[in-house]
mmCIF file of C-alpha atoms in Angstrom:
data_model
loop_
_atom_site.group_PDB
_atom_site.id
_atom_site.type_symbol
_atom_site.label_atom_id
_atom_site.label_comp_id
_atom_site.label_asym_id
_atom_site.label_seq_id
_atom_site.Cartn_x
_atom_site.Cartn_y
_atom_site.Cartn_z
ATOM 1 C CA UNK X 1 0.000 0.000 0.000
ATOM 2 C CA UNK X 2 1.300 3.710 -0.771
ATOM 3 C CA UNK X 3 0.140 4.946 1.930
ATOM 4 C CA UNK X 4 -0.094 3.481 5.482
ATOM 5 C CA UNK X 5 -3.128 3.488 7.263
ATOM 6 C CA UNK X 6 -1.609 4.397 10.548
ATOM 7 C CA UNK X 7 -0.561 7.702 8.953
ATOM 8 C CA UNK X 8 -3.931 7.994 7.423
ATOM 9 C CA UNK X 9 -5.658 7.816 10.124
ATOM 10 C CA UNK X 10 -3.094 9.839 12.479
ATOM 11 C CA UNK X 11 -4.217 12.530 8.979
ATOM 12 C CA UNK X 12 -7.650 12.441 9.861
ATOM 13 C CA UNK X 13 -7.314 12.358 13.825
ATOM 14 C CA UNK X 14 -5.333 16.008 13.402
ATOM 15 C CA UNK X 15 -7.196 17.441 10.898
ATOM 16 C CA UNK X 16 -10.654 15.631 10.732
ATOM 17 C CA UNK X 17 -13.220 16.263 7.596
ATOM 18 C CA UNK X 18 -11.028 18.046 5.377
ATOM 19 C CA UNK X 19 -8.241 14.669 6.213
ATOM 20 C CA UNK X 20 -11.109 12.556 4.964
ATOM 21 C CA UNK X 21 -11.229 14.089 1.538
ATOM 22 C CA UNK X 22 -7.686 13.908 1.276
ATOM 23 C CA UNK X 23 -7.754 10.469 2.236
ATOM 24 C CA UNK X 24 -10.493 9.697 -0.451
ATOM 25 C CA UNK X 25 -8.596 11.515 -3.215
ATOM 26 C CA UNK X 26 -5.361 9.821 -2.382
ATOM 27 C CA UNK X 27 -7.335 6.129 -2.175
ATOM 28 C CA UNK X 28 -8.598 6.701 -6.284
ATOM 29 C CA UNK X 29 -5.305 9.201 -7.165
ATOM 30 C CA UNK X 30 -2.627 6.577 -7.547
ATOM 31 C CA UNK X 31 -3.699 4.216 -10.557
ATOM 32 C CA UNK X 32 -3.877 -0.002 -9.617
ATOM 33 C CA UNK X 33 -2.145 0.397 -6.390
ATOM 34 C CA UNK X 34 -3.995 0.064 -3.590
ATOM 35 C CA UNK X 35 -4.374 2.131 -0.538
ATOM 36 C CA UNK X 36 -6.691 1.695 2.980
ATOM 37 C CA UNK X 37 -9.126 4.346 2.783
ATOM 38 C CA UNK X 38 -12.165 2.030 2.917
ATOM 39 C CA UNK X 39 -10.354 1.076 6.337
ATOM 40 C CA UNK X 40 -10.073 4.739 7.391
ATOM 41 C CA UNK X 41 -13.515 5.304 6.364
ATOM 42 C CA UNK X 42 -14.828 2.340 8.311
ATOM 43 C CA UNK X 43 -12.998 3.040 11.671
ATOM 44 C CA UNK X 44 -14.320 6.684 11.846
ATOM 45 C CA UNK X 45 -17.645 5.551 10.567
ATOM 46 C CA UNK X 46 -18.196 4.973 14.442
ATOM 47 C CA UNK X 47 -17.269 8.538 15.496
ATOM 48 C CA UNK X 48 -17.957 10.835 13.139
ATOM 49 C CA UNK X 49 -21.201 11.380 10.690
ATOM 50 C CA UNK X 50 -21.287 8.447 8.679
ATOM 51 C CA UNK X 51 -23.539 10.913 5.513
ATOM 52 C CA UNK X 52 -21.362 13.388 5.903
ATOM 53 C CA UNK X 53 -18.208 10.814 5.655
ATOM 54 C CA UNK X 54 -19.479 9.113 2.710
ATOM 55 C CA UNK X 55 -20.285 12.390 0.772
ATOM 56 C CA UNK X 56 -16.566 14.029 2.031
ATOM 57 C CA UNK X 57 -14.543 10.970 1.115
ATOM 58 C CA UNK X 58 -16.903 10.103 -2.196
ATOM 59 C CA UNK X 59 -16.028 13.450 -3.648
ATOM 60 C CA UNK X 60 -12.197 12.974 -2.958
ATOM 61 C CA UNK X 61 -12.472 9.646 -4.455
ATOM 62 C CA UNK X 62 -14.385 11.072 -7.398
ATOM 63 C CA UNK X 63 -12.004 14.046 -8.067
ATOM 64 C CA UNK X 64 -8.825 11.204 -7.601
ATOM 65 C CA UNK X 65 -10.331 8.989 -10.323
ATOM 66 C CA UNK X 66 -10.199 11.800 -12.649
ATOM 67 C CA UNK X 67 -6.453 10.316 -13.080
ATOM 68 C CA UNK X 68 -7.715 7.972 -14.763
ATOM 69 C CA UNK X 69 -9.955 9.547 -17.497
ATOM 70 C CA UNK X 70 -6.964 11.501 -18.015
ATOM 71 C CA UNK X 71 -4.058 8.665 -18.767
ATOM 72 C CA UNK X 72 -7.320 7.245 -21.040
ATOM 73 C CA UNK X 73 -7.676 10.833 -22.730
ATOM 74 C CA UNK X 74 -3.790 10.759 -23.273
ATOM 75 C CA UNK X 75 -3.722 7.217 -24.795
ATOM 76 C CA UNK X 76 -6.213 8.002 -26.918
ATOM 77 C CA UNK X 77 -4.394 11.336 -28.463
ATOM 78 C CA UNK X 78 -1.536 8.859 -29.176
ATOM 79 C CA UNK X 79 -3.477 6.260 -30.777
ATOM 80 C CA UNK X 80 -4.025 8.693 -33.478
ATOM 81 C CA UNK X 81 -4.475 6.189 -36.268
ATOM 82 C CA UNK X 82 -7.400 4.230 -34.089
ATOM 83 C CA UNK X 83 -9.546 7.081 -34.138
ATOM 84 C CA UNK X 84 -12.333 5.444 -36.276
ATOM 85 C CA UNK X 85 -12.481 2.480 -34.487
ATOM 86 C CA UNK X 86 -12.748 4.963 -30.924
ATOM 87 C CA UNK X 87 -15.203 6.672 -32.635
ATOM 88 C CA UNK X 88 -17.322 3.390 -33.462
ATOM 89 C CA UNK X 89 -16.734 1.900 -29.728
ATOM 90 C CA UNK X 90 -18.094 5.229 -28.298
ATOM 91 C CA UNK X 91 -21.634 5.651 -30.519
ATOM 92 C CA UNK X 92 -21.282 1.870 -29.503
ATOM 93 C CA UNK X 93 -21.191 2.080 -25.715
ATOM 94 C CA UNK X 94 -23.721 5.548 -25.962
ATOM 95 C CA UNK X 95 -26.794 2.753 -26.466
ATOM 96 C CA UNK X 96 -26.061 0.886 -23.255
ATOM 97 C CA UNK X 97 -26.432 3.956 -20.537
ATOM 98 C CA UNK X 98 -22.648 4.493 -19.968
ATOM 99 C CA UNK X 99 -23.609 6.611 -17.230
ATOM 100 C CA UNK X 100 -25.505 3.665 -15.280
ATOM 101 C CA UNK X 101 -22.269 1.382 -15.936
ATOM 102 C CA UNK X 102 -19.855 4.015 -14.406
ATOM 103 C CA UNK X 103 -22.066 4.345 -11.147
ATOM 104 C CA UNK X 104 -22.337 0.899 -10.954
ATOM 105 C CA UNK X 105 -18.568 0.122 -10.553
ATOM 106 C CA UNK X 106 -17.808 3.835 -8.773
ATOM 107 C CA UNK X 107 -20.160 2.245 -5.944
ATOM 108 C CA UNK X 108 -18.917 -1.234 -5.660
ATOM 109 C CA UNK X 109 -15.244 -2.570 -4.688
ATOM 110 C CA UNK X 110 -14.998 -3.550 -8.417
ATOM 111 C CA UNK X 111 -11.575 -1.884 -10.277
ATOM 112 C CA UNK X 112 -12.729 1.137 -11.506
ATOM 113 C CA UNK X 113 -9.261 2.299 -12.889
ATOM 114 C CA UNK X 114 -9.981 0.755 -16.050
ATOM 115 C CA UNK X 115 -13.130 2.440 -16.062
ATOM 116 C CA UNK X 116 -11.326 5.805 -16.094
ATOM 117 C CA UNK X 117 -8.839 4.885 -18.838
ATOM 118 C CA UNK X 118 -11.465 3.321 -20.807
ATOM 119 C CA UNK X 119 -14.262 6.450 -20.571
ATOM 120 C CA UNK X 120 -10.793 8.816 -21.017
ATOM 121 C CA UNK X 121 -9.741 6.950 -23.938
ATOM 122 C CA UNK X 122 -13.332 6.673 -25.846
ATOM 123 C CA UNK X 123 -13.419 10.621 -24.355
ATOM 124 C CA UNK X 124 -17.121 9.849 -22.731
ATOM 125 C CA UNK X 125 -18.265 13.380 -21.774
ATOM 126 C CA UNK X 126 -16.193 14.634 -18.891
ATOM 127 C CA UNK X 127 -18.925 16.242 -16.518
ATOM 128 C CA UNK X 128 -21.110 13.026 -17.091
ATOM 129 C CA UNK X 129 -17.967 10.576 -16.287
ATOM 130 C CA UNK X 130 -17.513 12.944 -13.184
ATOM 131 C CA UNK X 131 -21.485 12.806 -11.792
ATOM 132 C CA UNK X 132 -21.418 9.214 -12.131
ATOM 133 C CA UNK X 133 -18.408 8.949 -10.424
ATOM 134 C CA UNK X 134 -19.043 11.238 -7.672
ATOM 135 C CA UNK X 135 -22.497 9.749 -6.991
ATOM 136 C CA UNK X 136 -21.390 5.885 -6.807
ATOM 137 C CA UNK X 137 -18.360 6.819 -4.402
ATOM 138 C CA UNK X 138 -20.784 8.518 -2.520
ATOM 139 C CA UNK X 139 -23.072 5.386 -2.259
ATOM 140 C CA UNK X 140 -19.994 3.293 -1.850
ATOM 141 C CA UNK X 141 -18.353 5.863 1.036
ATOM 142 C CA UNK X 142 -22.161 6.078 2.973
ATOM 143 C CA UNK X 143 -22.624 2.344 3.109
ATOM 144 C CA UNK X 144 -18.864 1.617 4.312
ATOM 145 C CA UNK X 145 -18.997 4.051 7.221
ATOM 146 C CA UNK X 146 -22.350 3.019 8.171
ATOM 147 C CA UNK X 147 -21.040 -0.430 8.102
ATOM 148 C CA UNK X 148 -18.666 0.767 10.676
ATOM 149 C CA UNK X 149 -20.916 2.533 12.296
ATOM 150 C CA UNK X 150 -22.586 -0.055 13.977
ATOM 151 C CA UNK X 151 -20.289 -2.966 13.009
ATOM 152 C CA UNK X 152 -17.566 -1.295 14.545
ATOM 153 C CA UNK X 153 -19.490 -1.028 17.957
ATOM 154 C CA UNK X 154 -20.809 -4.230 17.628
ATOM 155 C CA UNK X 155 -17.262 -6.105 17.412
ATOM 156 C CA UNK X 156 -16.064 -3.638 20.285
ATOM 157 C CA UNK X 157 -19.149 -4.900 22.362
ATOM 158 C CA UNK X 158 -18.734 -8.452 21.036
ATOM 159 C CA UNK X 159 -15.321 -8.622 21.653
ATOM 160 C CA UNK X 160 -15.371 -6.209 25.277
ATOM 161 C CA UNK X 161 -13.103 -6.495 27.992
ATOM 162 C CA UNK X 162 -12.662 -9.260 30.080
#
């Protein structure tokens, strides 16, 4: 992992709310390399406002997986010669509700990276890519710091001192 969760959450203990965004940007920034802001998220899920968590971290997350539209976007102003067959692929995927598809994996623990490269690449309309984005980490940021929100207190009640 790039960056430790011990320093992650020492980030958010110091600087709370703003930490989380930074935490959720720095979780989608880095492209297939993992990092524990789903466990960060969690563990403050029983502290601090588990909406407002989920809508702080989901935006960081959104505006971090812009990295990947972009590296798609730059592949696909190198691939020059393939612009026909981009072309085709995008009036293609523009049947199928893209927009559904990129919520979809934003809000589930499915690699989304690709996503990004692939909606950068076919250049899918930025501000649409974004929304989608935003919303499904938002989804996916809620339900993990609900989940320890009371799973958190559960375990610590489960598990309580002997």
């Amino acid at each position: 992992m790039v960056f430790g969760i011990s320093a992650l959450v020492s980030l958010v203990n110091a600087y709370g709310y703003p930490a989380i965004f930074v935490v959720g940007f720095l979780s989608s920034f880095t492209l297939f390399i993992p990092s524990p802001a789903f466990f960060v998220v969690f563990l403050f899920g029983a502290t601090l406002n588990p909406v407002a968590l989920g809508v702080i971290a989901g935006a960081g997350a959104a505006l971090g997986e812009t990295t990947g539209y972009i590296a798609g976007y730059g592949i696909s102003k190198l691939a020059k010669n393939q612009r026909k067959k981009l072309a085709e692929i995008r009036k293609l995927i523009h049947k199928y509700s893209p927009e559904v598809v990129i919520f979809l994996f934003a809000a589930t623990p499915l690699p989304f990276d690709f996503v990004g490269i692939f909606c950068g690449t076919i250049n899918f309309d930025r501000k649409k890519f974004f929304v989608a984005t935003l919303l499904g980490k938002i989804v996916k940021f809620i339900f993990i710091a609900y989940a320890g929100f009371y799973g958190l207190h559960w375990v610590l009640n489960y598990a309580g001192p002997d």
